[in-house]
Amino acid sequence: MPGLVQEEPQFKTIQVKKLHPTFAAEISGVDFDNVSDEQFSEVVAAMAKYGVCVLRNTGLSDAAHVAFSRRFGELDSAKRYFANGRKQRYDHYELFDAGNVTIEPLTPGGPLTEPRPLDPNCARAHANRGNGVFHCDSSFNPRRASFCLLRAAVLPPPGNGGDTLFADSRTAAEELDEETLALLAGGKDVDENRGLIGAHSMAHSRKLGSPEFFSDLDPTQWSMTRHRILQRHTPSGRMNLYVGAHLHHVEEAPDDGVPSGKGQEGKEIPDSWPLVQKLNAHVTQDKYVVSVPWHDVGDVIIWDNRAVLHRAGPGTFEGKYLRDLRRTTVHDDSPTAWGFNEVGSEFSAFFTPPTKAATAGGDAR
């Protein structure tokens, strides 16, 4: 499939600086004190074109971050992850904690502490290492995510790493070899109702990120969610590879190829894992990747999980300096948002035992 020629959009209220030949841009000129409908529509258009947009020194507070994010659509909430009396570090459950910060007591039953860096050897730090493998946020949820907006609240001193890297999964889809394209699409002609299905698991990505620590974790004992692997990115009309570290295995499509809305679990194809590895290696080739550094508190990166993969870059800040990043996650409202999962099913928290309410369209495997 040859790469598509995409015209450069013309903007009136924002300025664009490309960061990579095929995707990602830094945009400026956004008036965050008063984002007009025209200007917001241009930001959305830039996202459709570039997949990743970087906005520097926005000055957004937690509340303003959430309010701006709501203009993109319905927001996910982190509240389900706070059980047994655990408290979030800040007031807004719409802000997911994507940093290395903890306020947990130093001793069982002790008081909460001032923010401090996570111990790199603690369980949460091991779980977070899955974020260092290219992935799509929320592909393990029955309703996937569209946009994420990640903001720097505290940054480590310069020179300590911690960039965020992105991979262009749309261009990677357009440059697939014909044999792999036909396999994913269910035939030589791309048929969006016949393509193979990916089964996604958060437990799987955690194990990939820290295999020794999670050596006893069996992802097949947890519920998985299912989304088409090769699918059309609605805002741009381009095809996209929906893969990444949460992708556990590949299944055949249902006979009619059409999601039922009631949850469907298919038959795993032969050589499923080698195909998963091949696809992830293809998308994350250096030619498709850009590394975005964080410059200042208030920097924001917006990306579309339906068009790119991302991962946290390494750094010497771990265990020494705070890197407080806070992320809003927008629920996808495209026709493929729920994939092959039960529409309206609940989102489960990581390591919550599978239940009927949280199976997200598939029995525990």
Short mmCIF file of C-alpha atoms in Angstrom, two decimals:
data_model
loop_
_atom_site.label_atom_id
_atom_site.label_comp_id
_atom_site.label_asym_id
_atom_site.label_seq_id
_atom_site.Cartn_x
_atom_site.Cartn_y
_atom_site.Cartn_z
CA MET A 1 0.00 0.00 0.00
CA PRO A 2 1.78 3.22 -1.09
CA GLY A 3 1.94 6.18 1.26
CA LEU A 4 -0.86 8.67 0.71
CA VAL A 5 -0.10 12.24 -0.29
CA GLN A 6 -1.57 14.47 2.40
CA GLU A 7 -2.00 18.17 1.72
CA GLU A 8 -0.76 20.58 4.36
CA PRO A 9 -3.75 22.29 6.01
CA GLN A 10 -3.90 26.07 6.09
CA PHE A 11 -4.48 27.68 9.47
CA LYS A 12 -5.53 31.21 10.39
CA THR A 13 -5.21 31.30 14.18
CA ILE A 14 -2.33 28.91 14.96
CA GLN A 15 1.20 28.37 13.70
CA VAL A 16 2.60 24.92 12.96
CA LYS A 17 6.18 23.61 13.01
CA LYS A 18 6.58 20.03 11.80
CA LEU A 19 8.65 17.74 14.03
CA HIS A 20 8.89 14.76 11.66
CA PRO A 21 8.48 14.32 7.89
CA THR A 22 5.23 12.33 8.19
CA PHE A 23 3.59 13.34 11.49
CA ALA A 24 3.86 15.33 14.74
CA ALA A 25 3.98 19.10 15.01
CA GLU A 26 4.51 21.87 17.52
CA ILE A 27 1.72 24.41 17.40
CA SER A 28 1.72 27.91 18.84
CA GLY A 29 -0.64 30.83 19.02
CA VAL A 30 -3.34 29.12 21.08
CA ASP A 31 -4.97 31.58 23.49
CA PHE A 32 -5.71 29.31 26.44
CA ASP A 33 -7.49 32.12 28.28
CA ASN A 34 -10.07 32.25 25.52
CA VAL A 35 -9.91 29.45 22.95
CA SER A 36 -12.46 30.42 20.31
CA ASP A 37 -14.51 27.84 18.43
CA GLU A 38 -12.54 28.69 15.29
CA GLN A 39 -9.21 28.19 17.01
CA PHE A 40 -10.32 24.97 18.65
CA SER A 41 -11.47 23.61 15.30
CA GLU A 42 -8.01 24.35 13.93
CA VAL A 43 -6.39 22.44 16.80
CA VAL A 44 -8.67 19.47 16.00
CA ALA A 45 -7.75 19.75 12.31
CA ALA A 46 -4.06 19.79 13.22
CA MET A 47 -4.58 16.63 15.26
CA ALA A 48 -6.24 14.91 12.29
CA LYS A 49 -3.26 15.79 10.13
CA TYR A 50 -0.31 15.28 12.50
CA GLY A 51 -1.57 12.82 15.15
CA VAL A 52 0.64 14.52 17.78
CA CYS A 53 0.61 18.20 18.68
CA VAL A 54 2.96 19.83 21.19
CA LEU A 55 1.94 23.06 22.94
CA ARG A 56 4.62 24.81 24.98
CA ASN A 57 4.26 26.68 28.26
CA THR A 58 0.46 26.70 28.25
CA GLY A 59 0.05 27.91 31.83
CA LEU A 60 -2.85 25.48 32.33
CA SER A 61 -3.89 24.59 35.86
CA ASP A 62 -5.40 21.21 36.72
CA ALA A 63 -8.92 22.65 36.37
CA ALA A 64 -8.15 24.40 33.09
CA HIS A 65 -6.48 21.25 31.75
CA VAL A 66 -9.65 19.26 32.44
CA ALA A 67 -11.91 21.96 31.02
CA PHE A 68 -9.93 22.23 27.77
CA SER A 69 -9.86 18.45 27.44
CA ARG A 70 -13.64 18.23 27.75
CA ARG A 71 -13.96 20.12 24.50
CA PHE A 72 -12.55 17.05 22.74
CA GLY A 73 -15.24 14.76 24.18
CA GLU A 74 -16.28 12.70 27.19
CA LEU A 75 -13.43 12.11 29.64
CA ASP A 76 -12.38 8.89 31.35
CA SER A 77 -12.01 8.88 35.14
CA ALA A 78 -9.28 7.34 37.28
CA LYS A 79 -11.64 6.90 40.22
CA ARG A 80 -11.94 3.13 39.68
CA TYR A 81 -8.23 2.75 40.51
CA PHE A 82 -8.63 4.25 43.99
CA ALA A 83 -10.08 1.58 46.25
CA ASN A 84 -9.79 0.77 49.95
CA GLY A 85 -9.60 4.40 50.97
CA ARG A 86 -6.67 5.34 48.72
CA LYS A 87 -6.58 9.02 47.85
CA GLN A 88 -5.45 10.75 44.68
CA ARG A 89 -2.78 13.42 44.98
CA TYR A 90 -4.99 16.11 43.47
CA ASP A 91 -8.66 16.98 43.17
CA HIS A 92 -9.59 15.89 39.65
CA TYR A 93 -10.18 12.21 38.94
CA GLU A 94 -10.13 13.08 35.23
CA LEU A 95 -6.36 13.51 35.60
CA PHE A 96 -4.51 10.20 35.42
CA ASP A 97 -1.16 10.11 37.22
CA ALA A 98 1.50 9.48 34.56
CA GLY A 99 4.47 10.50 36.69
CA ASN A 100 6.84 8.96 39.22
CA VAL A 101 5.37 10.69 42.26
CA THR A 102 4.06 9.12 45.46
CA ILE A 103 2.63 10.40 48.73
CA GLU A 104 1.99 6.94 50.19
CA PRO A 105 2.92 6.44 53.87
CA LEU A 106 6.49 5.35 54.55
CA THR A 107 5.21 2.78 57.05
CA PRO A 108 1.92 0.83 57.11
CA GLY A 109 -0.78 2.95 58.68
CA GLY A 110 1.44 6.02 58.76
CA PRO A 111 0.55 9.49 57.50
CA LEU A 112 0.68 10.57 53.87
CA THR A 113 3.94 12.28 52.95
CA GLU A 114 4.98 15.21 50.85
CA PRO A 115 5.40 14.27 47.16
CA ARG A 116 8.55 12.24 46.61
CA PRO A 117 9.96 10.13 43.75
CA LEU A 118 8.83 6.53 43.57
CA ASP A 119 11.31 3.92 44.72
CA PRO A 120 12.38 2.35 41.38
CA ASN A 121 12.12 -1.10 42.99
CA CYS A 122 8.55 -0.77 44.26
CA ALA A 123 5.63 -2.61 42.67
CA ARG A 124 4.12 0.51 41.13
CA ALA A 125 7.43 1.42 39.50
CA HIS A 126 7.65 -2.06 37.99
CA ALA A 127 4.11 -1.72 36.67
CA ASN A 128 4.96 1.69 35.21
CA ARG A 129 7.77 0.13 33.17
CA GLY A 130 5.09 -1.09 30.81
CA ASN A 131 4.68 2.58 29.86
CA GLY A 132 8.21 2.43 28.47
CA VAL A 133 7.07 0.05 25.70
CA PHE A 134 5.23 1.53 22.71
CA HIS A 135 1.47 1.29 23.26
CA CYS A 136 -1.95 2.87 22.73
CA ASP A 137 -3.55 4.17 25.90
CA SER A 138 -6.74 2.34 26.88
CA SER A 139 -6.70 -0.30 24.14
CA PHE A 140 -7.30 -2.71 27.05
CA ASN A 141 -10.63 -0.99 27.76
CA PRO A 142 -13.84 -2.05 26.03
CA ARG A 143 -14.31 1.50 24.74
CA ARG A 144 -10.98 2.72 23.52
CA ALA A 145 -9.52 6.22 23.83
CA SER A 146 -9.19 8.84 21.15
CA PHE A 147 -7.14 11.79 22.39
CA CYS A 148 -4.85 12.07 25.39
CA LEU A 149 -3.61 15.39 26.73
CA LEU A 150 -0.48 15.08 28.88
CA ARG A 151 0.76 18.08 30.89
CA ALA A 152 3.96 18.69 32.81
CA ALA A 153 3.26 19.74 36.41
CA VAL A 154 6.83 19.20 37.70
CA LEU A 155 9.89 18.33 35.62
CA PRO A 156 13.32 16.99 36.60
CA PRO A 157 16.36 19.19 35.97
CA PRO A 158 17.44 19.35 32.31
CA GLY A 159 19.72 16.56 31.16
CA ASN A 160 17.99 13.80 33.12
CA GLY A 161 15.97 12.34 30.25
CA GLY A 162 12.28 11.57 30.31
CA ASP A 163 11.26 12.46 26.74
CA THR A 164 8.03 11.02 25.35
CA LEU A 165 8.38 9.12 22.08
CA PHE A 166 5.75 8.61 19.37
CA ALA A 167 5.45 6.23 16.43
CA ASP A 168 3.46 6.96 13.26
CA SER A 169 1.14 3.97 12.98
CA ARG A 170 -0.80 5.43 10.03
CA THR A 171 2.22 5.74 7.74
CA ALA A 172 3.38 2.35 8.99
CA ALA A 173 0.01 0.90 7.90
CA GLU A 174 0.32 2.49 4.47
CA GLU A 175 3.79 1.02 4.02
CA LEU A 176 2.98 -2.58 4.98
CA ASP A 177 4.15 -5.25 2.58
CA GLU A 178 1.35 -6.68 0.44
CA GLU A 179 1.40 -10.12 2.06
CA THR A 180 0.99 -8.76 5.61
CA LEU A 181 -1.62 -6.27 4.47
CA ALA A 182 -3.68 -9.05 2.87
CA LEU A 183 -3.40 -11.15 6.02
CA LEU A 184 -4.59 -8.34 8.29
CA ALA A 185 -7.32 -7.18 5.91
CA GLY A 186 -8.78 -10.62 5.24
CA GLY A 187 -7.91 -10.54 1.56
CA LYS A 188 -6.04 -8.63 -1.11
CA ASP A 189 -8.63 -5.87 -1.06
CA VAL A 190 -8.94 -4.05 2.24
CA ASP A 191 -12.34 -4.99 3.65
CA GLU A 192 -13.04 -3.28 6.95
CA ASN A 193 -15.53 -6.04 7.86
CA ARG A 194 -13.13 -8.96 7.44
CA GLY A 195 -9.89 -7.92 9.08
CA LEU A 196 -8.18 -9.70 11.96
CA ILE A 197 -8.94 -8.80 15.58
CA GLY A 198 -6.44 -7.93 18.31
CA ALA A 199 -6.98 -9.03 21.93
CA HIS A 200 -5.58 -6.45 24.38
CA SER A 201 -4.55 -6.81 28.03
CA MET A 202 -3.01 -4.40 30.50
CA ALA A 203 -1.54 -7.34 32.39
CA HIS A 204 0.31 -8.31 29.20
CA SER A 205 2.01 -4.92 28.81
CA ARG A 206 2.98 -4.85 32.50
CA LYS A 207 4.66 -8.22 32.05
CA LEU A 208 6.48 -7.03 28.92
CA GLY A 209 7.76 -3.99 30.81
CA SER A 210 9.10 -5.94 33.80
CA PRO A 211 9.09 -9.65 32.94
CA GLU A 212 11.08 -10.86 35.95
CA PHE A 213 8.97 -8.98 38.49
CA PHE A 214 5.75 -10.23 36.86
CA SER A 215 7.06 -13.71 36.07
CA ASP A 216 4.09 -15.37 37.77
CA LEU A 217 1.49 -13.17 36.07
CA ASP A 218 -0.57 -15.01 33.44
CA PRO A 219 -2.44 -12.46 31.28
CA THR A 220 -4.79 -15.17 30.01
CA GLN A 221 -6.36 -15.31 33.46
CA TRP A 222 -7.66 -11.78 33.02
CA SER A 223 -10.30 -10.40 30.72
CA MET A 224 -9.18 -8.98 27.37
CA THR A 225 -10.75 -6.51 25.00
CA ARG A 226 -10.93 -6.80 21.24
CA HIS A 227 -10.37 -4.22 18.53
CA ARG A 228 -9.69 -4.49 14.81
CA ILE A 229 -5.96 -4.36 14.02
CA LEU A 230 -6.13 -2.65 10.63
CA GLN A 231 -8.78 0.05 10.71
CA ARG A 232 -9.61 3.41 9.26
CA HIS A 233 -8.77 6.54 11.22
CA THR A 234 -12.03 8.42 10.87
CA PRO A 235 -10.76 12.03 11.19
CA SER A 236 -8.19 11.65 8.38
CA GLY A 237 -9.65 8.76 6.36
CA ARG A 238 -6.27 6.99 6.49
CA MET A 239 -5.70 3.39 7.52
CA ASN A 240 -4.02 2.73 10.86
CA LEU A 241 -2.33 -0.18 12.65
CA TYR A 242 -3.91 -0.49 16.09
CA VAL A 243 -1.19 -2.46 17.85
CA GLY A 244 1.26 -1.84 20.74
CA ALA A 245 2.30 -3.43 24.00
CA HIS A 246 -1.22 -4.22 25.21
CA LEU A 247 -1.79 -6.44 22.16
CA HIS A 248 -1.59 -10.01 23.48
CA HIS A 249 -2.68 -12.10 20.50
CA VAL A 250 -4.54 -12.03 17.18
CA GLU A 251 -7.91 -13.65 16.45
CA GLU A 252 -10.02 -14.42 13.42
CA ALA A 253 -12.91 -12.07 12.72
CA PRO A 254 -16.50 -13.30 13.25
CA ASP A 255 -18.09 -14.94 10.22
CA ASP A 256 -19.96 -11.80 9.23
CA GLY A 257 -17.10 -9.56 10.39
CA VAL A 258 -19.50 -7.13 12.05
CA PRO A 259 -19.31 -6.25 15.77
CA SER A 260 -22.46 -7.38 17.56
CA GLY A 261 -22.18 -4.94 20.44
CA LYS A 262 -22.58 -7.88 22.82
CA GLY A 263 -18.96 -8.95 23.09
CA GLN A 264 -17.25 -11.47 20.83
CA GLU A 265 -14.25 -13.71 21.44
CA GLY A 266 -12.71 -15.25 18.34
CA LYS A 267 -10.33 -18.08 17.59
CA GLU A 268 -6.63 -17.27 17.93
CA ILE A 269 -4.85 -17.58 14.59
CA PRO A 270 -1.75 -19.77 14.08
CA ASP A 271 1.56 -17.98 14.74
CA SER A 272 -0.29 -15.19 16.48
CA TRP A 273 2.57 -14.03 18.73
CA PRO A 274 5.17 -13.81 15.93
CA LEU A 275 2.67 -11.65 14.02
CA VAL A 276 2.20 -9.36 17.04
CA GLN A 277 5.98 -8.99 17.35
CA LYS A 278 6.34 -8.34 13.62
CA LEU A 279 3.69 -5.62 13.59
CA ASN A 280 5.06 -3.84 16.65
CA ALA A 281 8.59 -3.98 15.24
CA HIS A 282 7.34 -2.56 11.95
CA VAL A 283 5.50 0.39 13.50
CA THR A 284 8.36 1.32 15.84
CA GLN A 285 11.14 1.47 13.25
CA ASP A 286 13.31 4.56 13.68
CA LYS A 287 11.92 6.10 10.48
CA TYR A 288 8.45 6.27 12.05
CA VAL A 289 9.53 7.57 15.49
CA VAL A 290 9.98 11.04 16.94
CA SER A 291 11.19 11.90 20.47
CA VAL A 292 9.56 14.93 22.10
CA PRO A 293 11.45 16.57 24.98
CA TRP A 294 9.72 18.37 27.84
CA HIS A 295 10.99 21.92 28.20
CA ASP A 296 8.88 23.71 30.82
CA VAL A 297 6.16 23.19 33.38
CA GLY A 298 2.89 23.74 31.52
CA ASP A 299 4.00 22.01 28.33
CA VAL A 300 1.20 19.87 26.90
CA ILE A 301 1.35 17.06 24.35
CA ILE A 302 -1.86 15.94 22.67
CA TRP A 303 -1.93 12.69 20.72
CA ASP A 304 -4.53 10.54 19.01
CA ASN A 305 -4.31 6.90 20.10
CA ARG A 306 -6.09 5.94 16.88
CA ALA A 307 -3.18 7.29 14.82
CA VAL A 308 0.03 6.86 16.85
CA LEU A 309 1.75 4.74 19.48
CA HIS A 310 3.75 6.29 22.30
CA ARG A 311 6.06 5.40 25.15
CA ALA A 312 7.88 7.02 28.05
CA GLY A 313 11.56 7.56 27.38
CA PRO A 314 14.28 6.53 29.86
CA GLY A 315 16.10 8.88 32.18
CA THR A 316 18.40 9.24 35.14
CA PHE A 317 15.66 11.07 37.08
CA GLU A 318 14.16 7.79 38.35
CA GLY A 319 14.34 7.60 42.13
CA LYS A 320 16.01 11.03 42.34
CA TYR A 321 13.80 13.75 40.86
CA LEU A 322 10.08 14.31 40.52
CA ARG A 323 8.59 13.96 37.04
CA ASP A 324 4.94 14.81 37.60
CA LEU A 325 2.92 14.36 34.41
CA ARG A 326 -0.88 14.43 34.45
CA ARG A 327 -3.03 13.07 31.63
CA THR A 328 -6.62 13.39 30.55
CA THR A 329 -8.05 10.64 28.36
CA VAL A 330 -10.92 11.22 25.94
CA HIS A 331 -13.32 8.38 25.16
CA ASP A 332 -13.43 7.55 21.46
CA ASP A 333 -16.74 8.39 19.78
CA SER A 334 -15.93 6.96 16.35
CA PRO A 335 -17.91 4.07 14.82
CA THR A 336 -15.19 1.62 15.98
CA ALA A 337 -14.90 2.94 19.54
CA TRP A 338 -16.22 -0.24 21.21
CA GLY A 339 -14.54 -2.66 18.82
CA PHE A 340 -15.81 -6.21 19.38
CA ASN A 341 -16.65 -5.58 23.03
CA GLU A 342 -19.95 -5.29 24.85
CA VAL A 343 -21.22 -1.76 24.37
CA GLY A 344 -21.71 -0.10 27.74
CA SER A 345 -19.68 -2.66 29.68
CA GLU A 346 -17.77 -1.45 32.72
CA PHE A 347 -14.07 -0.66 32.69
CA SER A 348 -12.13 -2.82 35.13
CA ALA A 349 -9.20 -1.65 37.24
CA PHE A 350 -5.84 -3.37 36.74
CA PHE A 351 -5.66 -6.68 38.62
CA THR A 352 -9.35 -6.57 39.49
CA PRO A 353 -10.47 -10.23 39.26
CA PRO A 354 -12.58 -10.73 36.14
CA THR A 355 -16.31 -10.57 36.78
CA LYS A 356 -19.32 -10.61 34.54
CA ALA A 357 -19.60 -6.82 34.86
CA ALA A 358 -15.96 -6.30 33.93
CA THR A 359 -15.36 -8.90 31.24
CA ALA A 360 -15.62 -6.22 28.54
CA GLY A 361 -17.02 -8.64 26.01
CA GLY A 362 -14.95 -11.76 26.62
CA ASP A 363 -14.61 -14.46 29.21
CA ALA A 364 -11.38 -14.75 31.15
CA ARG A 365 -8.89 -16.85 29.22
#
